[in-house]
Amino acid sequence: MNTLGNKLKVTIFGQSHAAAIGCVIDGLPAGFAPDMDRAAAFMARRAPGQNAWSTPRKESDTPEILSGLVEGRTCGAPVAMVIRNSDQRSRDYSGLKRTPRPSHADYTAVMKYGDDYDVRGGGQFSGRLTAPLCFAGALALQLLEQRGITVAAHISRIAGVTDAPPDFATAGREELEALLRKPFPVFSDEAGMQMRMAIEAARMDCDSVGGVIRCFAVGLPAGIGEPMFGGVENRLAAALFGIPAVRGVSFGAGFAAAGMRGSEHNDPFVMDGDRVSARTNHAGGVLGGITSGLPLVVNVAIKPTASIPRRQDTVDLQTKENTSLVIHGRHDPCIVPRAVPVVEAVTALTALDMMPE
Amino acid sequence: MNTLGNKLKVTIFGQSHAAAIGCVIDGLPAGFAPDMDRAAAFMARRAPGQNAWSTPRKESDTPEILSGLVEGRTCGAPVAMVIRNSDQRSRDYSGLKRTPRPSHADYTAVMKYGDDYDVRGGGQFSGRLTAPLCFAGALALQLLEQRGITVAAHISRIAGVTDAPPDFATAGREELEALLRKPFPVFSDEAGMQMRMAIEAARMDCDSVGGVIRCFAVGLPAGIGEPMFGGVENRLAAALFGIPAVRGVSFGAGFAAAGMRGSEHNDPFVMDGDRVSARTNHAGGVLGGITSGLPLVVNVAIKPTASIPRRQDTVDLQTKENTSLVIHGRHDPCIVPRAVPVVEAVTALTALDMMPE
Amino acid sequence: MNTLGNKLKVTIFGQSHAAAIGCVIDGLPAGFAPDMDRAAAFMARRAPGQNAWSTPRKESDTPEILSGLVEGRTCGAPVAMVIRNSDQRSRDYSGLKRTPRPSHADYTAVMKYGDDYDVRGGGQFSGRLTAPLCFAGALALQLLEQRGITVAAHISRIAGVTDAPPDFATAGREELEALLRKPFPVFSDEAGMQMRMAIEAARMDCDSVGGVIRCFAVGLPAGIGEPMFGGVENRLAAALFGIPAVRGVSFGAGFAAAGMRGSEHNDPFVMDGDRVSARTNHAGGVLGGITSGLPLVVNVAIKPTASIPRRQDTVDLQTKENTSLVIHGRHDPCIVPRAVPVVEAVTALTALDMMPE
Amino acid sequence: MNTLGNKLKVTIFGQSHAAAIGCVIDGLPAGFAPDMDRAAAFMARRAPGQNAWSTPRKESDTPEILSGLVEGRTCGAPVAMVIRNSDQRSRDYSGLKRTPRPSHADYTAVMKYGDDYDVRGGGQFSGRLTAPLCFAGALALQLLEQRGITVAAHISRIAGVTDAPPDFATAGREELEALLRKPFPVFSDEAGMQMRMAIEAARMDCDSVGGVIRCFAVGLPAGIGEPMFGGVENRLAAALFGIPAVRGVSFGAGFAAAGMRGSEHNDPFVMDGDRVSARTNHAGGVLGGITSGLPLVVNVAIKPTASIPRRQDTVDLQTKENTSLVIHGRHDPCIVPRAVPVVEAVTALTALDMMPE
């Protein structure tokens, strides 16, 4: 379904070629005055068409608040927001229901919804739906900030080029906030440069590349999360897989943990003044589903963009024969940079939802 | 919380040193006659102490059915099951609340529950709680089988040694069922031998190793799952992170997808007789959260066992000073083989819960 | 929270003086072409200002569909709908936070949300929020109709005047549908006349009257509902108490059952041709939380309108002293007639949500 | 389903003739030391066979704690409790599937679960399942008491005989606690005597009588509850309809409100020292779904016992012909007194679940 969260519920609606997309945010505390300029700036980070390395399409995602705010402050009622779609041209997409694009949701959506599925521009599976998610996340980020919690992500890897991460155990607010000011959020600008070159190379080849985003939450108190199925990992993973193109979610050392020995992977506790800390943070800030007070570290694998301007094999669902197709339209060789704020948004919404009142 | 599922709800209870552990399974169809011998055999796969390469501890996990079955058939009421704990010796575990074991839940549990946390044998965080989960999963596996769906997992990797996987696009029931008959479920027995040697090497070193489990579900119809936050990935990941020691969950090509190009990662559709299939299955059988009818492929990263018989650094929560500890008790250098049926159980329960009635 | 339902989720948003009110309906089947004229006619039944016996206020509740429909048919994505508020005048309502109106939510809302609560026109507690609920209900009613299920309610009682109900055991589609064509839905027009006179008398006295609405669902198959906390009664009651001014919900004979003897209240089963029926239907079509196939009968008590144009005692929350106030604005001496479609809407949404797929 | 609550989840299992009944309580705070003697005394109030006016059957409902307590204190893990069924004689109940008892769940259960439904002793629909509910409620009552909240119910009405209620606006802890010490909880002992005589008269007539239970919660802070579908009424009604034989739930003046005028029903606020109170409490302590700080008042209608030792008409589901049956076994002419602690238990569990942490 299209609703995220328990105490703080975000319901997303819209299709890329419907009249609008938007969201309803239920459960925000009353009396909160969101900084809408900051929210707009945050949303702009995921909008296409603003950087050399992303798609040239231009979205003007101006959120209109329908309810839930009185003179700029939340009143306890749900905050409803809509963004009008300017691009509702009825280019003929119907062929995609017959010859589904490889590695898109065309085929599975037709299997689920039948011929009524809105295939135009990806319909409800469009990456455009992450815009309202970012709006909700922008509000969550501001509320977390008020509690001293910073959420920020970097591009950990694109096309095999790896960024230099901070120390998981001691990652601090300052270095994370520096990320938020970067248009291409990496710690190593050298690595960032190589990543952008890899993206350009893929564009030249009419191809695409994927990557890994690593998101940190610093300042979370210890003791958040429930055991078993209510843990921080369960909740975050369930939320993050809601972002299109996510193929994997891991915490701390993640899949690399599988190759380590216990003596190497275990994080020895150590006092940091009066505070309990650990020498390493392979656990990524969660033990037994519950936060330890160390930085929360979550890794999100993003597959290479499925839309590439090449002829690809597929089938004709009507004639039941093999065929091929070419995807027209703009080519975005790497959505990883634009997915960074989406990962931050989803992480922030989930963290806020799990905080005690 | 300790409940998994929507229409099919499994509630797990118990601690390793309480009187019992068990589960309540609500939502099974009436008239189902579970094969209890097969369920016991399935549960035995996760029990410690039966193989040379696992812990020598002996659990006699005899499930007692308290309700929900009449003459061996489900009657519509919840199935409640308990397993008595034989090992309730009151060895003094209280020190662990004061000097928490690195990379265990001791510290976070104390932060959450305070001094009342039942630290004995890992309490509610003990791997022993996966026994009732396997019982519930055994029933789900039988119900899926009745619908022509096979769920089976192999050890994909231990300590860097990699098994030979089947073709994700064409993995068939026979080769998967062969796995289920193996005490050490790998496709390549050569790889399996090397993995066991790596485990033994870790045991000799008083150390531990982790690994990756890859689970397949074959026979799932196309069209299962909801978009956004109700997708197969969201639901499976949320469930799988409920297994202790899981650090990452990915689908199909998983984190490796992040290093591929679109032209390589995209799965071209192809007719297989009258059936829509694909040439590759990097997607792992899910597109846009919805099953494609190809084999579902999920990868689960397991960290190396945190309990190792070595002196490790930690802190004294009372004096707020650095100290060290040695963990006594049996040493299980690798829980990955025993985690295989648990991954199968959780996958089966989630798949069954998502099936239309 | 502001979300109703499990498989079919309706999220309501808006305040009476916000830019808009609306809803998001998630989980409708794809390929459904709602009849929007009928939906508008249904919504008009709850709109104020159209009958002599209701409030003179005029609402132009024109729903705008933002998403979820393509060429008039559902596409599987959530249907989002907004109604713009024309009446956003900023008459000064702030006094109501200081001197709360008796039997309104002013006081409890201030206790919950503090000074930021949007008190204007009742804010999120306004009866106006039932407009989007009716929109969603109109769609549910059409879908139920496609399955041969009719939901219709009559005014069972207003100000002590009682309508003649049909036989609960044999209430048929025709007599129920006749109700739906009546502007004042009663079986006995004589009783209806007296009710209207009682309403007018209350208006003349600057007072208000309440009543009871009885809603029927005919055509529901036997076997719907879950035991214990998932029964039809549990689900319907939870939903119906979401309608403002509802003070009680009962099934079949309801509170009168408490005064009957078992020999009188028991419904003897009897064959009706090949169908199992019963001679009476004091149970209201539900036994043990599960439908019996007889008409579902639910009674809903509506309190007299709290807004009356009289001086009433209250307190000054600032000075902590007793005081009094007069409520200005239009006077609606009885909301019961307008609440009829809302009860039908909520009953239909809940019944549809509980139907097997 | 058989689970109640959100943050505090109670899962009930068992059938009256299974090996056991019981519950799992998840979400209790750690460090709580329940007084088990008081819990047993509370449970004894619902057990049959202890009073002249109830059934002579003897249940020995000794709860066994399986997990969740360490040395008598909760440890954060779910509390699992079982009660062994002594009465598992396999008297032949199978006829009841063929000739369902009027106004029992036999028929609807067969429609839902088919022939596998456990009809023995009412199976999962048996009133016996309220024993574990009372156990869970007993713990909730103790936790509420620690926060200064008293929950107590009286028999408001049996067979038309009405008890004298306290003033809803000023009902105090002392008078409510006096109720809890009475074997037959009424305010007016004279009315209580007449109720018991009416019960005896019904017994002599081989018949049964119903009644109304009114439950109070005193000490709840103002501001608890959510608007719309998350209100105190929604949550309480959804829970209370889980008790077998409940046919109606109302708040404060309840269905009588429908016959009152606004000027009479409105509750004028008035200062009570520094505290906001009201002159009357027809609202029953809830406005707009949110507590006002006045006593919470909920009324629960209980139908007359369906099991009466008389020949009754029914149908033969096999031959599809009309027939009749006599219900053998003990005769309990009125379950209302025994239902009182169950209503208190469910009210307490729901109130505790809705309290902020």
PDB file of C-alpha atoms in Angstrom, chain D residues 233-334:
ATOM      1  CA  GLU D 233     -14.931   5.442  21.392  1.00  0.00           C
ATOM      2  CA  ASN D 234     -13.664   3.774  18.215  1.00  0.00           C
ATOM      3  CA  ARG D 235     -10.974   1.878  20.068  1.00  0.00           C
ATOM      4  CA  LEU D 236     -13.115   0.874  23.032  1.00  0.00           C
ATOM      5  CA  ALA D 237     -16.067  -0.218  20.891  1.00  0.00           C
ATOM      6  CA  ALA D 238     -13.810  -2.279  18.639  1.00  0.00           C
ATOM      7  CA  ALA D 239     -12.426  -4.018  21.712  1.00  0.00           C
ATOM      8  CA  LEU D 240     -15.676  -4.494  23.659  1.00  0.00           C
ATOM      9  CA  PHE D 241     -17.482  -6.135  20.748  1.00  0.00           C
ATOM     10  CA  GLY D 242     -14.842  -8.835  21.090  1.00  0.00           C
ATOM     11  CA  ILE D 243     -16.644 -10.053  24.234  1.00  0.00           C
ATOM     12  CA  PRO D 244     -19.181 -12.752  23.362  1.00  0.00           C
ATOM     13  CA  ALA D 245     -22.851 -11.702  23.670  1.00  0.00           C
ATOM     14  CA  VAL D 246     -22.182  -7.932  23.445  1.00  0.00           C
ATOM     15  CA  ARG D 247     -24.810  -6.355  21.192  1.00  0.00           C
ATOM     16  CA  GLY D 248     -24.296  -2.654  21.761  1.00  0.00           C
ATOM     17  CA  VAL D 249     -21.746  -0.144  23.016  1.00  0.00           C
ATOM     18  CA  SER D 250     -22.521   3.446  23.890  1.00  0.00           C
ATOM     19  CA  PHE D 251     -20.911   6.304  25.768  1.00  0.00           C
ATOM     20  CA  GLY D 252     -22.328   8.494  28.528  1.00  0.00           C
ATOM     21  CA  ALA D 253     -26.030   9.052  27.885  1.00  0.00           C
ATOM     22  CA  GLY D 254     -25.723   6.646  24.944  1.00  0.00           C
ATOM     23  CA  PHE D 255     -28.886   5.840  23.050  1.00  0.00           C
ATOM     24  CA  ALA D 256     -30.849   7.974  25.512  1.00  0.00           C
ATOM     25  CA  ALA D 257     -28.968  10.975  24.083  1.00  0.00           C
ATOM     26  CA  ALA D 258     -30.944  10.428  20.896  1.00  0.00           C
ATOM     27  CA  GLY D 259     -34.102  11.371  22.784  1.00  0.00           C
ATOM     28  CA  MET D 260     -32.718  14.437  24.515  1.00  0.00           C
ATOM     29  CA  ARG D 261     -32.657  18.032  23.386  1.00  0.00           C
ATOM     30  CA  GLY D 262     -29.368  19.815  22.981  1.00  0.00           C
ATOM     31  CA  SER D 263     -30.131  22.174  25.868  1.00  0.00           C
ATOM     32  CA  GLU D 264     -30.540  19.149  28.098  1.00  0.00           C
ATOM     33  CA  HIS D 265     -27.729  17.001  26.718  1.00  0.00           C
ATOM     34  CA  ASN D 266     -25.006  19.636  26.501  1.00  0.00           C
ATOM     35  CA  ASP D 267     -22.595  19.481  29.418  1.00  0.00           C
ATOM     36  CA  PRO D 268     -21.817  23.034  30.624  1.00  0.00           C
ATOM     37  CA  PHE D 269     -18.189  23.387  31.641  1.00  0.00           C
ATOM     38  CA  VAL D 270     -17.626  24.581  35.179  1.00  0.00           C
ATOM     39  CA  MET D 271     -14.536  25.132  37.267  1.00  0.00           C
ATOM     40  CA  ASP D 272     -13.986  22.648  40.074  1.00  0.00           C
ATOM     41  CA  GLY D 273     -11.361  24.567  42.000  1.00  0.00           C
ATOM     42  CA  ASP D 274      -8.502  24.813  39.542  1.00  0.00           C
ATOM     43  CA  ARG D 275      -9.759  21.949  37.432  1.00  0.00           C
ATOM     44  CA  VAL D 276     -12.056  22.223  34.428  1.00  0.00           C
ATOM     45  CA  SER D 277     -15.058  20.010  34.999  1.00  0.00           C
ATOM     46  CA  ALA D 278     -18.667  19.987  33.777  1.00  0.00           C
ATOM     47  CA  ARG D 279     -22.029  20.117  35.476  1.00  0.00           C
ATOM     48  CA  THR D 280     -23.204  16.979  33.734  1.00  0.00           C
ATOM     49  CA  ASN D 281     -21.325  14.304  31.841  1.00  0.00           C
ATOM     50  CA  HIS D 282     -23.745  13.069  29.218  1.00  0.00           C
ATOM     51  CA  ALA D 283     -20.720  12.853  26.900  1.00  0.00           C
ATOM     52  CA  GLY D 284     -19.249  10.115  29.078  1.00  0.00           C
ATOM     53  CA  GLY D 285     -15.871  11.807  29.310  1.00  0.00           C
ATOM     54  CA  VAL D 286     -15.079  11.920  25.591  1.00  0.00           C
ATOM     55  CA  LEU D 287     -15.513  14.800  23.130  1.00  0.00           C
ATOM     56  CA  GLY D 288     -14.369  14.412  19.534  1.00  0.00           C
ATOM     57  CA  GLY D 289     -12.746  11.083  20.381  1.00  0.00           C
ATOM     58  CA  ILE D 290     -10.530  12.696  23.041  1.00  0.00           C
ATOM     59  CA  THR D 291     -10.833  12.386  26.803  1.00  0.00           C
ATOM     60  CA  SER D 292     -12.009  15.453  28.716  1.00  0.00           C
ATOM     61  CA  GLY D 293     -10.680  14.435  32.112  1.00  0.00           C
ATOM     62  CA  LEU D 294     -14.172  13.670  33.393  1.00  0.00           C
ATOM     63  CA  PRO D 295     -15.047  10.032  34.166  1.00  0.00           C
ATOM     64  CA  LEU D 296     -15.144   7.861  31.091  1.00  0.00           C
ATOM     65  CA  VAL D 297     -18.542   6.136  30.955  1.00  0.00           C
ATOM     66  CA  VAL D 298     -19.213   3.269  28.576  1.00  0.00           C
ATOM     67  CA  ASN D 299     -22.377   1.152  28.416  1.00  0.00           C
ATOM     68  CA  VAL D 300     -22.346  -2.405  27.106  1.00  0.00           C
ATOM     69  CA  ALA D 301     -25.512  -4.308  26.171  1.00  0.00           C
ATOM     70  CA  ILE D 302     -25.394  -8.064  26.790  1.00  0.00           C
ATOM     71  CA  LYS D 303     -27.958 -10.299  25.109  1.00  0.00           C
ATOM     72  CA  PRO D 304     -29.770 -13.025  27.058  1.00  0.00           C
ATOM     73  CA  THR D 305     -27.820 -16.303  27.121  1.00  0.00           C
ATOM     74  CA  ALA D 306     -28.530 -18.149  23.920  1.00  0.00           C
ATOM     75  CA  SER D 307     -28.199 -21.587  25.566  1.00  0.00           C
ATOM     76  CA  ILE D 308     -31.558 -22.354  27.169  1.00  0.00           C
ATOM     77  CA  PRO D 309     -32.838 -25.825  28.117  1.00  0.00           C
ATOM     78  CA  ARG D 310     -35.845 -25.734  25.851  1.00  0.00           C
ATOM     79  CA  ARG D 311     -36.648 -27.316  22.555  1.00  0.00           C
ATOM     80  CA  GLN D 312     -35.911 -24.813  19.814  1.00  0.00           C
ATOM     81  CA  ASP D 313     -36.448 -24.755  16.094  1.00  0.00           C
ATOM     82  CA  THR D 314     -33.499 -24.964  13.763  1.00  0.00           C
ATOM     83  CA  VAL D 315     -32.486 -26.538  10.469  1.00  0.00           C
ATOM     84  CA  ASP D 316     -30.627 -29.640   9.406  1.00  0.00           C
ATOM     85  CA  LEU D 317     -27.803 -28.360   7.223  1.00  0.00           C
ATOM     86  CA  GLN D 318     -27.431 -31.754   5.597  1.00  0.00           C
ATOM     87  CA  THR D 319     -30.996 -32.563   4.635  1.00  0.00           C
ATOM     88  CA  LYS D 320     -31.861 -28.875   4.275  1.00  0.00           C
ATOM     89  CA  GLU D 321     -35.006 -29.438   6.294  1.00  0.00           C
ATOM     90  CA  ASN D 322     -36.467 -27.729   9.302  1.00  0.00           C
ATOM     91  CA  THR D 323     -35.975 -29.563  12.576  1.00  0.00           C
ATOM     92  CA  SER D 324     -35.565 -28.808  16.253  1.00  0.00           C
ATOM     93  CA  LEU D 325     -33.066 -29.448  19.011  1.00  0.00           C
ATOM     94  CA  VAL D 326     -32.602 -29.362  22.774  1.00  0.00           C
ATOM     95  CA  ILE D 327     -29.354 -27.991  24.182  1.00  0.00           C
ATOM     96  CA  HIS D 328     -28.021 -30.247  26.891  1.00  0.00           C
ATOM     97  CA  GLY D 329     -25.543 -29.284  29.547  1.00  0.00           C
ATOM     98  CA  ARG D 330     -25.580 -26.715  32.323  1.00  0.00           C
ATOM     99  CA  HIS D 331     -27.906 -23.758  32.212  1.00  0.00           C
ATOM    100  CA  ASP D 332     -26.582 -20.306  33.020  1.00  0.00           C
ATOM    101  CA  PRO D 333     -29.641 -18.049  32.987  1.00  0.00           C
ATOM    102  CA  CYS D 334     -27.602 -14.794  33.044  1.00  0.00           C
TER     103      CYS D 334
END
